[in-house]
Amino acid sequence: MVVMTKESTFNLKKPVPSDGKSMWELVKNSKSLDLNSLYHYILMAHHFGDSSIAAFNNNELAGFVTAYFPPAKKDTIFVWQVCVSEKFQGNGLGKKMLTTIARSVHQSTKIKYLDATITPSNNASIALFTSTAKALDCNYTFDEIVYPETFFGKTGHEPEKLFHIGPIN
C-alpha cells in the first residue's frame, strides 16, 4: 500500500525477517527507544509480520510498528514498539502506520481494541496514541498502571501505563 504524508510517499508493507536488521538499526539510532536484540526484530518480523507494518521511502526503512495479538485478549492488538526515522519524523508517519494496522486488523479479524504501554513522561508517545485514537474516532484511556516501577528493579524505569483505544468502529 502506498501512502502519502505531508512531505513524503511511503510504501507500507508487512515486515519480513530480512527487515529485522534495518529495524534494529533504526531503533539503535533513535537513542530514545528501548533497544532489543537484533534477533528480537527478526523474530518480530517473522512471527508477527501479519500484525506489524514497515514503511519504506525509496527502499529505505523509514519506520515500523511491531504489534501482536495477546493470547488472553482475543479482541485486542498490542503495539510493542513504534519507531520512525528521525529523517521522517513530524509528518504523521507514526499515526498513519498505527491507523493502518488498527483498520486492517479490525476488518480482517474484528479486533476491537488497540493497546500499548507507555511511561507517564513519554509525551511524544502519548501524543501519538491520542492523535491515533482521534483519527480512528475512538475513545481512549490512559490511567491503569500495568507494570509498576518495582518490576524494573533499581533501573530508574518509570511505570508502564496502559493506553487503551477502542472500541474500533
PDB file of C-alpha atoms in Angstrom:
ATOM      1  CA  MET A   1       0.000   0.000   0.000  1.00  0.00           C
ATOM      2  CA  VAL A   2       1.369   3.408  -0.952  1.00  0.00           C
ATOM      3  CA  VAL A   3       0.520   6.336   1.332  1.00  0.00           C
ATOM      4  CA  MET A   4       1.445   9.978   1.291  1.00  0.00           C
ATOM      5  CA  THR A   5       2.107  12.182   4.284  1.00  0.00           C
ATOM      6  CA  LYS A   6       2.765  15.902   4.396  1.00  0.00           C
ATOM      7  CA  GLU A   7       6.186  15.661   2.762  1.00  0.00           C
ATOM      8  CA  SER A   8       6.838  12.101   1.564  1.00  0.00           C
ATOM      9  CA  THR A   9       5.445   8.987  -0.073  1.00  0.00           C
ATOM     10  CA  PHE A  10       5.771   5.643   1.681  1.00  0.00           C
ATOM     11  CA  ASN A  11       5.215   2.045   0.747  1.00  0.00           C
ATOM     12  CA  LEU A  12       3.591   0.280   3.701  1.00  0.00           C
ATOM     13  CA  LYS A  13       4.025  -3.478   3.890  1.00  0.00           C
ATOM     14  CA  LYS A  14       4.317  -6.349   6.321  1.00  0.00           C
ATOM     15  CA  PRO A  15       7.867  -6.633   7.652  1.00  0.00           C
ATOM     16  CA  VAL A  16       9.786  -9.800   6.792  1.00  0.00           C
ATOM     17  CA  PRO A  17      12.737 -11.350   8.655  1.00  0.00           C
ATOM     18  CA  SER A  18      15.251  -9.726   6.309  1.00  0.00           C
ATOM     19  CA  ASP A  19      13.939  -6.322   7.516  1.00  0.00           C
ATOM     20  CA  GLY A  20      14.979  -7.179  11.098  1.00  0.00           C
ATOM     21  CA  LYS A  21      18.474  -5.710  10.835  1.00  0.00           C
ATOM     22  CA  SER A  22      17.164  -2.404   9.460  1.00  0.00           C
ATOM     23  CA  MET A  23      14.529  -2.291  12.201  1.00  0.00           C
ATOM     24  CA  TRP A  24      17.192  -2.906  14.851  1.00  0.00           C
ATOM     25  CA  GLU A  25      19.433  -0.175  13.368  1.00  0.00           C
ATOM     26  CA  LEU A  26      16.538   2.298  13.275  1.00  0.00           C
ATOM     27  CA  VAL A  27      15.847   1.749  16.994  1.00  0.00           C
ATOM     28  CA  LYS A  28      19.564   1.862  17.823  1.00  0.00           C
ATOM     29  CA  ASN A  29      19.893   5.200  16.030  1.00  0.00           C
ATOM     30  CA  SER A  30      16.784   6.611  17.729  1.00  0.00           C
ATOM     31  CA  LYS A  31      18.570   6.803  21.095  1.00  0.00           C
ATOM     32  CA  SER A  32      15.176   7.120  22.805  1.00  0.00           C
ATOM     33  CA  LEU A  33      13.598   3.678  22.402  1.00  0.00           C
ATOM     34  CA  ASP A  34      14.473   0.521  24.287  1.00  0.00           C
ATOM     35  CA  LEU A  35      16.816  -1.422  22.025  1.00  0.00           C
ATOM     36  CA  ASN A  36      16.093  -5.127  21.905  1.00  0.00           C
ATOM     37  CA  SER A  37      18.411  -7.728  20.394  1.00  0.00           C
ATOM     38  CA  LEU A  38      18.760  -7.989  16.629  1.00  0.00           C
ATOM     39  CA  TYR A  39      17.279 -11.474  16.903  1.00  0.00           C
ATOM     40  CA  HIS A  40      14.181  -9.961  18.544  1.00  0.00           C
ATOM     41  CA  TYR A  41      13.461  -7.783  15.488  1.00  0.00           C
ATOM     42  CA  ILE A  42      13.997 -10.711  13.124  1.00  0.00           C
ATOM     43  CA  LEU A  43      11.544 -12.787  15.207  1.00  0.00           C
ATOM     44  CA  MET A  44       9.008  -9.971  15.426  1.00  0.00           C
ATOM     45  CA  ALA A  45       9.007  -9.628  11.642  1.00  0.00           C
ATOM     46  CA  HIS A  46       8.852 -13.402  11.158  1.00  0.00           C
ATOM     47  CA  HIS A  47       6.277 -14.342  13.810  1.00  0.00           C
ATOM     48  CA  PHE A  48       4.244 -11.143  13.978  1.00  0.00           C
ATOM     49  CA  GLY A  49       4.621  -9.703  10.470  1.00  0.00           C
ATOM     50  CA  ASP A  50       0.889 -10.046   9.820  1.00  0.00           C
ATOM     51  CA  SER A  51       0.092  -7.720  12.720  1.00  0.00           C
ATOM     52  CA  SER A  52       3.014  -5.323  12.176  1.00  0.00           C
ATOM     53  CA  ILE A  53       3.887  -2.799   9.492  1.00  0.00           C
ATOM     54  CA  ALA A  54       7.002  -1.309   7.898  1.00  0.00           C
ATOM     55  CA  ALA A  55       7.196   1.946   5.946  1.00  0.00           C
ATOM     56  CA  PHE A  56       9.707   2.388   3.143  1.00  0.00           C
ATOM     57  CA  ASN A  57      10.698   5.516   1.263  1.00  0.00           C
ATOM     58  CA  ASN A  58      12.682   4.689  -1.880  1.00  0.00           C
ATOM     59  CA  ASN A  59      13.642   1.270  -0.413  1.00  0.00           C
ATOM     60  CA  GLU A  60      14.879   2.907   2.819  1.00  0.00           C
ATOM     61  CA  LEU A  61      13.172   1.785   6.028  1.00  0.00           C
ATOM     62  CA  ALA A  62      11.517   4.950   7.307  1.00  0.00           C
ATOM     63  CA  GLY A  63       9.634   3.437  10.226  1.00  0.00           C
ATOM     64  CA  PHE A  64       7.843   0.443  11.622  1.00  0.00           C
ATOM     65  CA  VAL A  65       5.301  -0.694  14.161  1.00  0.00           C
ATOM     66  CA  THR A  66       5.584  -4.097  15.800  1.00  0.00           C
ATOM     67  CA  ALA A  67       2.371  -5.478  17.240  1.00  0.00           C
ATOM     68  CA  TYR A  68       0.803  -8.780  18.179  1.00  0.00           C
ATOM     69  CA  PHE A  69      -2.411 -10.370  19.437  1.00  0.00           C
ATOM     70  CA  PRO A  70      -2.158 -11.173  23.182  1.00  0.00           C
ATOM     71  CA  PRO A  71      -3.417 -14.726  23.763  1.00  0.00           C
ATOM     72  CA  ALA A  72      -5.540 -13.707  26.777  1.00  0.00           C
ATOM     73  CA  LYS A  73      -7.207 -10.769  24.960  1.00  0.00           C
ATOM     74  CA  LYS A  74      -8.837 -12.137  21.810  1.00  0.00           C
ATOM     75  CA  ASP A  75     -10.322  -8.751  20.854  1.00  0.00           C
ATOM     76  CA  THR A  76      -7.104  -6.698  21.179  1.00  0.00           C
ATOM     77  CA  ILE A  77      -3.938  -5.907  19.262  1.00  0.00           C
ATOM     78  CA  PHE A  78      -0.991  -4.846  21.417  1.00  0.00           C
ATOM     79  CA  VAL A  79       1.545  -2.405  19.980  1.00  0.00           C
ATOM     80  CA  TRP A  80       5.031  -3.338  21.135  1.00  0.00           C
ATOM     81  CA  GLN A  81       7.114  -0.611  19.502  1.00  0.00           C
ATOM     82  CA  VAL A  82       6.687   2.340  17.153  1.00  0.00           C
ATOM     83  CA  CYS A  83       9.795   3.732  15.513  1.00  0.00           C
ATOM     84  CA  VAL A  84      10.122   6.451  12.879  1.00  0.00           C
ATOM     85  CA  SER A  85      13.479   7.511  11.495  1.00  0.00           C
ATOM     86  CA  GLU A  86      14.462  10.992  12.625  1.00  0.00           C
ATOM     87  CA  LYS A  87      14.650  11.909   8.926  1.00  0.00           C
ATOM     88  CA  PHE A  88      10.897  11.234   8.539  1.00  0.00           C
ATOM     89  CA  GLN A  89       9.556  12.416  11.896  1.00  0.00           C
ATOM     90  CA  GLY A  90       6.978  15.158  12.121  1.00  0.00           C
ATOM     91  CA  ASN A  91       4.947  14.289   9.038  1.00  0.00           C
ATOM     92  CA  GLY A  92       2.377  11.901  10.507  1.00  0.00           C
ATOM     93  CA  LEU A  93       4.014   8.605   9.541  1.00  0.00           C
ATOM     94  CA  GLY A  94       3.661   7.062  13.008  1.00  0.00           C
ATOM     95  CA  LYS A  95      -0.058   7.836  13.130  1.00  0.00           C
ATOM     96  CA  LYS A  96      -0.526   6.613   9.560  1.00  0.00           C
ATOM     97  CA  MET A  97       1.103   3.266  10.412  1.00  0.00           C
ATOM     98  CA  LEU A  98      -0.957   2.851  13.611  1.00  0.00           C
ATOM     99  CA  THR A  99      -4.267   3.715  11.969  1.00  0.00           C
ATOM    100  CA  THR A 100      -3.470   1.408   9.040  1.00  0.00           C
ATOM    101  CA  ILE A 101      -2.807  -1.502  11.405  1.00  0.00           C
ATOM    102  CA  ALA A 102      -5.907  -0.790  13.500  1.00  0.00           C
ATOM    103  CA  ARG A 103      -8.197  -0.561  10.492  1.00  0.00           C
ATOM    104  CA  SER A 104      -6.758  -3.560   8.669  1.00  0.00           C
ATOM    105  CA  VAL A 105      -6.821  -5.923  11.667  1.00  0.00           C
ATOM    106  CA  HIS A 106     -10.297  -4.685  12.625  1.00  0.00           C
ATOM    107  CA  GLN A 107     -11.598  -5.513   9.143  1.00  0.00           C
ATOM    108  CA  SER A 108      -9.878  -8.883   8.870  1.00  0.00           C
ATOM    109  CA  THR A 109     -10.135 -10.162  12.457  1.00  0.00           C
ATOM    110  CA  LYS A 110     -12.773  -7.964  14.131  1.00  0.00           C
ATOM    111  CA  ILE A 111     -10.276  -6.740  16.714  1.00  0.00           C
ATOM    112  CA  LYS A 112     -11.996  -4.065  18.813  1.00  0.00           C
ATOM    113  CA  TYR A 113      -9.120  -2.551  20.793  1.00  0.00           C
ATOM    114  CA  LEU A 114      -5.580  -1.287  20.344  1.00  0.00           C
ATOM    115  CA  ASP A 115      -3.371  -1.316  23.444  1.00  0.00           C
ATOM    116  CA  ALA A 116       0.137  -0.159  24.272  1.00  0.00           C
ATOM    117  CA  THR A 117       2.041   0.606  27.448  1.00  0.00           C
ATOM    118  CA  ILE A 118       3.699   3.996  27.798  1.00  0.00           C
ATOM    119  CA  THR A 119       5.652   5.666  30.586  1.00  0.00           C
ATOM    120  CA  PRO A 120       3.932   8.764  32.045  1.00  0.00           C
ATOM    121  CA  SER A 121       6.713  11.122  30.885  1.00  0.00           C
ATOM    122  CA  ASN A 122       6.769   9.910  27.263  1.00  0.00           C
ATOM    123  CA  ASN A 123       4.864  12.879  25.882  1.00  0.00           C
ATOM    124  CA  ALA A 124       5.646  12.034  22.242  1.00  0.00           C
ATOM    125  CA  SER A 125       4.078   8.569  22.516  1.00  0.00           C
ATOM    126  CA  ILE A 126       1.117   9.888  24.485  1.00  0.00           C
ATOM    127  CA  ALA A 127       0.507  12.481  21.760  1.00  0.00           C
ATOM    128  CA  LEU A 128       0.902   9.843  19.015  1.00  0.00           C
ATOM    129  CA  PHE A 129      -1.608   7.438  20.553  1.00  0.00           C
ATOM    130  CA  THR A 130      -4.021  10.261  21.441  1.00  0.00           C
ATOM    131  CA  SER A 131      -3.983  11.508  17.835  1.00  0.00           C
ATOM    132  CA  THR A 132      -4.384   7.920  16.609  1.00  0.00           C
ATOM    133  CA  ALA A 133      -7.490   7.471  18.780  1.00  0.00           C
ATOM    134  CA  LYS A 134      -8.902  10.723  17.393  1.00  0.00           C
ATOM    135  CA  ALA A 135      -8.114   9.661  13.797  1.00  0.00           C
ATOM    136  CA  LEU A 136      -9.929   6.370  14.438  1.00  0.00           C
ATOM    137  CA  ASP A 137     -12.810   8.293  16.077  1.00  0.00           C
ATOM    138  CA  CYS A 138     -12.398   6.177  19.219  1.00  0.00           C
ATOM    139  CA  ASN A 139     -12.372   6.701  22.931  1.00  0.00           C
ATOM    140  CA  TYR A 140      -9.193   6.072  24.873  1.00  0.00           C
ATOM    141  CA  THR A 141      -7.971   5.709  28.441  1.00  0.00           C
ATOM    142  CA  PHE A 142      -4.525   6.161  29.926  1.00  0.00           C
ATOM    143  CA  ASP A 143      -4.728   5.582  33.637  1.00  0.00           C
ATOM    144  CA  GLU A 144      -4.049   1.952  34.591  1.00  0.00           C
ATOM    145  CA  ILE A 145      -0.513   1.089  35.719  1.00  0.00           C
ATOM    146  CA  VAL A 146       0.210  -2.320  34.206  1.00  0.00           C
ATOM    147  CA  TYR A 147       3.876  -2.623  35.139  1.00  0.00           C
ATOM    148  CA  PRO A 148       4.914  -0.666  38.253  1.00  0.00           C
ATOM    149  CA  GLU A 149       8.453   0.692  38.529  1.00  0.00           C
ATOM    150  CA  THR A 150       9.236  -2.052  41.064  1.00  0.00           C
ATOM    151  CA  PHE A 151       9.059  -4.609  38.232  1.00  0.00           C
ATOM    152  CA  PHE A 152      12.134  -2.958  36.703  1.00  0.00           C
ATOM    153  CA  GLY A 153      14.283  -3.157  39.814  1.00  0.00           C
ATOM    154  CA  LYS A 154      16.629  -0.278  40.562  1.00  0.00           C
ATOM    155  CA  THR A 155      16.937   0.766  36.907  1.00  0.00           C
ATOM    156  CA  GLY A 156      15.083   4.044  37.309  1.00  0.00           C
ATOM    157  CA  HIS A 157      12.489   2.856  34.775  1.00  0.00           C
ATOM    158  CA  GLU A 158       9.132   4.557  35.183  1.00  0.00           C
ATOM    159  CA  PRO A 159       5.919   2.552  35.494  1.00  0.00           C
ATOM    160  CA  GLU A 160       4.258   1.490  32.255  1.00  0.00           C
ATOM    161  CA  LYS A 161       0.651   2.639  31.940  1.00  0.00           C
ATOM    162  CA  LEU A 162      -1.911   1.110  29.602  1.00  0.00           C
ATOM    163  CA  PHE A 163      -3.003   3.265  26.682  1.00  0.00           C
ATOM    164  CA  HIS A 164      -6.271   1.628  25.617  1.00  0.00           C
ATOM    165  CA  ILE A 165      -8.029   2.703  22.384  1.00  0.00           C
ATOM    166  CA  GLY A 166     -11.445   1.487  21.368  1.00  0.00           C
ATOM    167  CA  PRO A 167     -13.781   0.108  20.510  1.00  0.00           C
ATOM    168  CA  ILE A 168     -12.608   0.477  16.926  1.00  0.00           C
ATOM    169  CA  ASN A 169     -15.515   1.150  14.572  1.00  0.00           C
TER     170      ASN A 169
END
